[in-house]
PDB file of C-alpha atoms in Angstrom:
ATOM      1  CA  LYS A  79      -0.084  -0.018  -0.038  1.00  0.00           C
ATOM      2  CA  HIS A  80       2.839   2.298   0.556  1.00  0.00           C
ATOM      3  CA  LEU A  81       3.838   2.356  -3.181  1.00  0.00           C
ATOM      4  CA  LEU A  82       0.299   3.388  -4.221  1.00  0.00           C
ATOM      5  CA  VAL A  83      -0.601   7.146  -4.959  1.00  0.00           C
ATOM      6  CA  ALA A  84      -3.935   8.628  -4.070  1.00  0.00           C
ATOM      7  CA  SER A  85      -5.925  10.724  -6.584  1.00  0.00           C
ATOM      8  CA  GLU A  86      -6.272  14.311  -5.182  1.00  0.00           C
ATOM      9  CA  LYS A  87      -9.852  14.136  -6.638  1.00  0.00           C
ATOM     10  CA  SER A  88     -11.369  10.802  -5.770  1.00  0.00           C
ATOM     11  CA  GLY A  89      -8.934   9.434  -3.186  1.00  0.00           C
ATOM     12  CA  ARG A  90      -8.641   6.118  -5.248  1.00  0.00           C
ATOM     13  CA  LEU A  91      -5.250   4.460  -5.115  1.00  0.00           C
ATOM     14  CA  ALA A  92      -2.962   3.435  -8.109  1.00  0.00           C
ATOM     15  CA  LEU A  93       0.599   2.873  -8.980  1.00  0.00           C
ATOM     16  CA  PRO A  94       2.535   6.046  -9.574  1.00  0.00           C
ATOM     17  CA  GLN A  95       2.729   5.324 -13.259  1.00  0.00           C
ATOM     18  CA  HIS A  96      -1.118   5.547 -13.530  1.00  0.00           C
ATOM     19  CA  VAL A  97      -1.159   9.053 -11.964  1.00  0.00           C
ATOM     20  CA  VAL A  98      -1.028  12.293 -14.030  1.00  0.00           C
ATOM     21  CA  THR A  99      -1.119  15.974 -13.281  1.00  0.00           C
ATOM     22  CA  CYS A 100      -4.167  17.762 -14.805  1.00  0.00           C
ATOM     23  CA  ALA A 101      -2.819  20.581 -17.020  1.00  0.00           C
ATOM     24  CA  LEU A 102      -5.769  22.818 -15.865  1.00  0.00           C
ATOM     25  CA  SER A 103      -6.112  22.361 -12.184  1.00  0.00           C
ATOM     26  CA  GLY A 104      -2.697  21.007 -11.205  1.00  0.00           C
ATOM     27  CA  GLN A 105      -4.089  18.121  -9.439  1.00  0.00           C
ATOM     28  CA  ARG A 106      -2.737  14.603  -9.512  1.00  0.00           C
ATOM     29  CA  LEU A 107      -5.394  12.282 -10.750  1.00  0.00           C
ATOM     30  CA  LEU A 108      -5.663   8.783 -12.036  1.00  0.00           C
ATOM     31  CA  ARG A 109      -5.422   8.300 -15.802  1.00  0.00           C
ATOM     32  CA  ASP A 110      -9.166   7.135 -16.015  1.00  0.00           C
ATOM     33  CA  GLU A 111     -10.167  10.517 -14.347  1.00  0.00           C
ATOM     34  CA  MET A 112      -8.586  12.486 -17.240  1.00  0.00           C
ATOM     35  CA  ASP A 113      -9.338  13.001 -20.898  1.00  0.00           C
ATOM     36  CA  GLN A 114      -7.388  14.662 -23.618  1.00  0.00           C
ATOM     37  CA  SER A 115      -8.574  18.117 -24.845  1.00  0.00           C
ATOM     38  CA  ALA A 116      -9.253  17.989 -28.560  1.00  0.00           C
ATOM     39  CA  VAL A 117      -8.224  21.584 -28.691  1.00  0.00           C
ATOM     40  CA  SER A 118      -4.881  21.714 -26.927  1.00  0.00           C
ATOM     41  CA  GLY A 119      -4.042  17.919 -26.603  1.00  0.00           C
ATOM     42  CA  ARG A 120      -3.410  18.233 -22.900  1.00  0.00           C
ATOM     43  CA  LEU A 121      -4.629  15.847 -20.330  1.00  0.00           C
ATOM     44  CA  ILE A 122      -7.533  17.377 -18.294  1.00  0.00           C
ATOM     45  CA  ASP A 123      -9.616  16.326 -15.462  1.00  0.00           C
ATOM     46  CA  LYS A 124     -12.746  15.051 -17.247  1.00  0.00           C
ATOM     47  CA  THR A 125     -15.050  16.934 -14.943  1.00  0.00           C
ATOM     48  CA  LEU A 126     -13.382  20.193 -16.214  1.00  0.00           C
ATOM     49  CA  LEU A 127     -13.754  19.600 -19.955  1.00  0.00           C
ATOM     50  CA  LYS A 128     -16.726  20.830 -21.893  1.00  0.00           C
ATOM     51  CA  THR A 129     -18.223  19.004 -24.848  1.00  0.00           C
ATOM     52  CA  SER A 130     -19.429  20.675 -28.078  1.00  0.00           C
ATOM     53  CA  ALA A 131     -22.979  20.223 -28.901  1.00  0.00           C
ATOM     54  CA  LEU A 132     -21.912  20.402 -32.595  1.00  0.00           C
ATOM     55  CA  SER A 133     -19.047  17.969 -32.936  1.00  0.00           C
ATOM     56  CA  SER A 134     -18.945  16.258 -29.487  1.00  0.00           C
ATOM     57  CA  LYS A 135     -15.233  17.186 -29.208  1.00  0.00           C
ATOM     58  CA  LYS A 136     -14.047  18.043 -25.582  1.00  0.00           C
ATOM     59  CA  GLY A 137     -11.925  21.010 -24.682  1.00  0.00           C
ATOM     60  CA  GLU A 138     -11.054  23.426 -21.900  1.00  0.00           C
ATOM     61  CA  PRO A 139     -13.894  25.899 -20.991  1.00  0.00           C
ATOM     62  CA  GLU A 140     -12.008  28.903 -22.405  1.00  0.00           C
ATOM     63  CA  HIS A 141     -12.300  27.461 -25.863  1.00  0.00           C
ATOM     64  CA  PHE A 142     -16.101  27.503 -25.677  1.00  0.00           C
ATOM     65  CA  ALA A 143     -18.760  29.997 -26.637  1.00  0.00           C
ATOM     66  CA  THR A 144     -22.482  29.932 -26.665  1.00  0.00           C
ATOM     67  CA  CYS A 145     -24.470  30.303 -29.822  1.00  0.00           C
ATOM     68  CA  THR A 146     -26.669  33.354 -29.300  1.00  0.00           C
ATOM     69  CA  PHE A 147     -29.554  31.752 -31.114  1.00  0.00           C
ATOM     70  CA  THR A 148     -29.696  28.131 -29.815  1.00  0.00           C
ATOM     71  CA  GLY A 149     -27.979  28.535 -26.453  1.00  0.00           C
ATOM     72  CA  LEU A 150     -25.749  25.545 -27.204  1.00  0.00           C
ATOM     73  CA  GLU A 151     -22.121  25.553 -26.209  1.00  0.00           C
ATOM     74  CA  LEU A 152     -19.598  24.990 -29.072  1.00  0.00           C
ATOM     75  CA  LEU A 153     -15.939  25.268 -29.622  1.00  0.00           C
ATOM     76  CA  ARG A 154     -15.135  28.826 -30.687  1.00  0.00           C
ATOM     77  CA  SER A 155     -13.389  27.393 -33.790  1.00  0.00           C
ATOM     78  CA  GLU A 156     -16.747  25.744 -34.762  1.00  0.00           C
ATOM     79  CA  MET A 157     -18.622  29.064 -34.645  1.00  0.00           C
ATOM     80  CA  ALA A 158     -19.205  31.863 -37.121  1.00  0.00           C
ATOM     81  CA  VAL A 159     -19.870  35.524 -36.546  1.00  0.00           C
ATOM     82  CA  SER A 160     -23.027  37.005 -38.075  1.00  0.00           C
ATOM     83  CA  ASP A 161     -22.561  39.658 -40.857  1.00  0.00           C
ATOM     84  CA  VAL A 162     -26.267  40.860 -39.848  1.00  0.00           C
ATOM     85  CA  SER A 163     -25.696  41.173 -35.932  1.00  0.00           C
ATOM     86  CA  GLY A 164     -22.148  40.446 -35.142  1.00  0.00           C
ATOM     87  CA  LYS A 165     -23.457  37.662 -32.967  1.00  0.00           C
ATOM     88  CA  LEU A 166     -21.798  34.096 -32.725  1.00  0.00           C
ATOM     89  CA  TYR A 167     -23.872  31.395 -34.351  1.00  0.00           C
ATOM     90  CA  ARG A 168     -23.786  27.782 -35.482  1.00  0.00           C
ATOM     91  CA  PRO A 169     -22.614  27.772 -39.104  1.00  0.00           C
ATOM     92  CA  ASP A 170     -24.652  24.677 -39.865  1.00  0.00           C
ATOM     93  CA  GLN A 171     -27.787  26.785 -39.444  1.00  0.00           C
ATOM     94  CA  ALA A 172     -26.603  29.646 -41.570  1.00  0.00           C
ATOM     95  CA  SER A 173     -28.572  31.523 -44.120  1.00  0.00           C
ATOM     96  CA  ARG A 174     -27.643  34.202 -46.711  1.00  0.00           C
ATOM     97  CA  SER A 175     -29.440  37.277 -47.951  1.00  0.00           C
ATOM     98  CA  VAL A 176     -30.193  37.457 -51.703  1.00  0.00           C
ATOM     99  CA  VAL A 177     -30.181  41.168 -51.460  1.00  0.00           C
ATOM    100  CA  SER A 178     -26.820  41.913 -49.667  1.00  0.00           C
ATOM    101  CA  GLY A 179     -25.077  38.462 -49.597  1.00  0.00           C
ATOM    102  CA  LYS A 180     -24.761  38.861 -45.832  1.00  0.00           C
ATOM    103  CA  ARG A 181     -24.492  35.694 -43.838  1.00  0.00           C
ATOM    104  CA  GLY A 182     -25.978  34.905 -40.401  1.00  0.00           C
ATOM    105  CA  HIS A 183     -28.183  32.605 -38.362  1.00  0.00           C
ATOM    106  CA  ALA A 184     -31.347  31.543 -40.024  1.00  0.00           C
ATOM    107  CA  ARG A 185     -33.453  33.304 -37.401  1.00  0.00           C
ATOM    108  CA  GLU A 186     -31.951  36.627 -38.621  1.00  0.00           C
ATOM    109  CA  PHE A 187     -33.651  36.335 -41.927  1.00  0.00           C
ATOM    110  CA  ILE A 188     -37.247  36.540 -43.275  1.00  0.00           C
ATOM    111  CA  GLN A 189     -38.741  35.265 -46.306  1.00  0.00           C
ATOM    112  CA  CYS A 190     -39.833  37.450 -49.157  1.00  0.00           C
ATOM    113  CA  ALA A 191     -43.812  37.018 -49.254  1.00  0.00           C
ATOM    114  CA  GLN A 192     -43.675  37.253 -53.036  1.00  0.00           C
ATOM    115  CA  THR A 193     -40.571  35.216 -54.099  1.00  0.00           C
ATOM    116  CA  GLY A 194     -39.772  33.262 -50.946  1.00  0.00           C
ATOM    117  CA  ASP A 195     -36.218  34.563 -51.111  1.00  0.00           C
ATOM    118  CA  LEU A 196     -34.478  35.106 -47.828  1.00  0.00           C
ATOM    119  CA  LEU A 197     -33.425  38.750 -46.757  1.00  0.00           C
ATOM    120  CA  THR A 198     -32.786  40.575 -43.552  1.00  0.00           C
ATOM    121  CA  GLU A 199     -35.704  42.496 -41.909  1.00  0.00           C
ATOM    122  CA  SER A 200     -33.875  45.841 -42.594  1.00  0.00           C
ATOM    123  CA  GLU A 201     -33.604  45.020 -46.456  1.00  0.00           C
ATOM    124  CA  ALA A 202     -37.374  44.320 -46.724  1.00  0.00           C
ATOM    125  CA  GLU A 203     -39.999  46.684 -48.045  1.00  0.00           C
ATOM    126  CA  THR A 204     -43.521  46.641 -46.864  1.00  0.00           C
ATOM    127  CA  CYS A 205     -46.675  46.565 -49.177  1.00  0.00           C
ATOM    128  CA  GLY A 206     -48.892  49.574 -48.583  1.00  0.00           C
ATOM    129  CA  VAL A 207     -52.061  47.383 -48.753  1.00  0.00           C
ATOM    130  CA  THR A 208     -51.306  43.824 -47.439  1.00  0.00           C
ATOM    131  CA  GLY A 209     -48.391  44.823 -44.961  1.00  0.00           C
ATOM    132  CA  LYS A 210     -46.503  41.846 -46.606  1.00  0.00           C
ATOM    133  CA  ARG A 211     -42.597  42.168 -46.300  1.00  0.00           C
ATOM    134  CA  VAL A 212     -40.769  41.705 -49.703  1.00  0.00           C
ATOM    135  CA  LYS A 213     -37.445  42.190 -51.246  1.00  0.00           C
ATOM    136  CA  PRO A 214     -36.545  45.364 -52.938  1.00  0.00           C
ATOM    137  CA  GLY A 215     -37.788  45.684 -56.573  1.00  0.00           C
ATOM    138  CA  VAL A 216     -40.956  43.670 -56.017  1.00  0.00           C
ATOM    139  CA  LEU A 217     -43.294  46.481 -55.060  1.00  0.00           C
ATOM    140  CA  GLN A 218     -44.986  48.592 -57.779  1.00  0.00           C
ATOM    141  CA  LYS A 219     -46.493  52.171 -57.551  1.00  0.00           C
ATOM    142  CA  CYS A 220     -50.146  52.809 -57.970  1.00  0.00           C
ATOM    143  CA  GLU A 221     -50.343  55.706 -60.353  1.00  0.00           C
ATOM    144  CA  VAL A 222     -53.429  56.958 -58.577  1.00  0.00           C
ATOM    145  CA  THR A 223     -52.607  56.928 -54.953  1.00  0.00           C
ATOM    146  CA  GLY A 224     -48.812  56.660 -55.153  1.00  0.00           C
ATOM    147  CA  ARG A 225     -48.725  53.738 -52.692  1.00  0.00           C
ATOM    148  CA  ARG A 226     -46.172  51.022 -53.359  1.00  0.00           C
ATOM    149  CA  VAL A 227     -47.831  47.614 -53.276  1.00  0.00           C
ATOM    150  CA  VAL A 228     -47.336  43.958 -54.364  1.00  0.00           C
ATOM    151  CA  PRO A 229     -48.211  43.573 -58.093  1.00  0.00           C
ATOM    152  CA  SER A 230     -51.396  41.451 -57.393  1.00  0.00           C
ATOM    153  CA  GLU A 231     -52.992  44.426 -55.866  1.00  0.00           C
ATOM    154  CA  LEU A 232     -52.753  46.415 -59.023  1.00  0.00           C
ATOM    155  CA  THR A 233     -54.589  46.433 -62.254  1.00  0.00           C
ATOM    156  CA  ARG A 234     -54.600  48.570 -65.514  1.00  0.00           C
ATOM    157  CA  CYS A 235     -57.483  50.933 -66.038  1.00  0.00           C
ATOM    158  CA  ALA A 236     -59.178  50.141 -69.282  1.00  0.00           C
ATOM    159  CA  VAL A 237     -59.979  53.900 -69.939  1.00  0.00           C
ATOM    160  CA  THR A 238     -56.835  55.751 -68.900  1.00  0.00           C
ATOM    161  CA  GLY A 239     -54.184  52.908 -69.104  1.00  0.00           C
ATOM    162  CA  ARG A 240     -52.888  53.802 -65.780  1.00  0.00           C
ATOM    163  CA  ILE A 241     -51.893  51.090 -63.314  1.00  0.00           C
ATOM    164  CA  ALA A 242     -53.978  51.523 -60.072  1.00  0.00           C
ATOM    165  CA  LEU A 243     -55.024  49.632 -57.038  1.00  0.00           C
ATOM    166  CA  ARG A 244     -57.883  47.196 -57.638  1.00  0.00           C
ATOM    167  CA  THR A 245     -59.717  48.917 -55.046  1.00  0.00           C
ATOM    168  CA  GLU A 246     -59.584  52.398 -56.853  1.00  0.00           C
ATOM    169  CA  LEU A 247     -61.278  51.078 -59.871  1.00  0.00           C
ATOM    170  CA  ASP A 248     -64.895  49.886 -60.608  1.00  0.00           C
ATOM    171  CA  ARG A 249     -66.090  47.377 -63.094  1.00  0.00           C
ATOM    172  CA  CYS A 250     -67.943  48.514 -66.052  1.00  0.00           C
ATOM    173  CA  GLU A 251     -71.368  46.701 -66.017  1.00  0.00           C
ATOM    174  CA  LEU A 252     -71.475  46.437 -69.840  1.00  0.00           C
ATOM    175  CA  THR A 253     -67.896  45.320 -70.694  1.00  0.00           C
ATOM    176  CA  GLY A 254     -66.693  44.055 -67.257  1.00  0.00           C
ATOM    177  CA  LYS A 255     -63.435  45.989 -67.637  1.00  0.00           C
ATOM    178  CA  ALA A 256     -61.796  47.808 -64.771  1.00  0.00           C
ATOM    179  CA  ALA A 257     -62.109  51.672 -65.070  1.00  0.00           C
TER     180      ALA A 257
END
């Protein structure tokens, strides 16, 4: 028994060749109480290592950060910085704006109500009738009211040829044309 060394964590006994110093805490522990960091390669007390929710790699706490959008802890090297907000996010949940090309977490984007394309909230325009958010270039101007609306809300006046909101025109009872 006098040849055995006790783990400073568990008190378990082992031969000296099975005892290692934790690179993080400095405690002398048994080999089975340690694990190798995937980041630094150092032997660390298993209870001090964190595990990435993305890759399952283990590392020291200082190499981890929390995804702002999912709340999961990942290795910093596995994260990306959003062009939209500057926040850290999981790159496997990335999206890209068709307007600006900015990349970020999928939750930072909206879908154009007309085309289905992704864009940021600040890049979107709002239809003056429906309130739907669309990408720039989709809305058209009513030549009667000046309101910018999605094309489906407009029609051409059969008399003047002007593009107007459907609600601004009536149907001719004889021809059925919008005037």
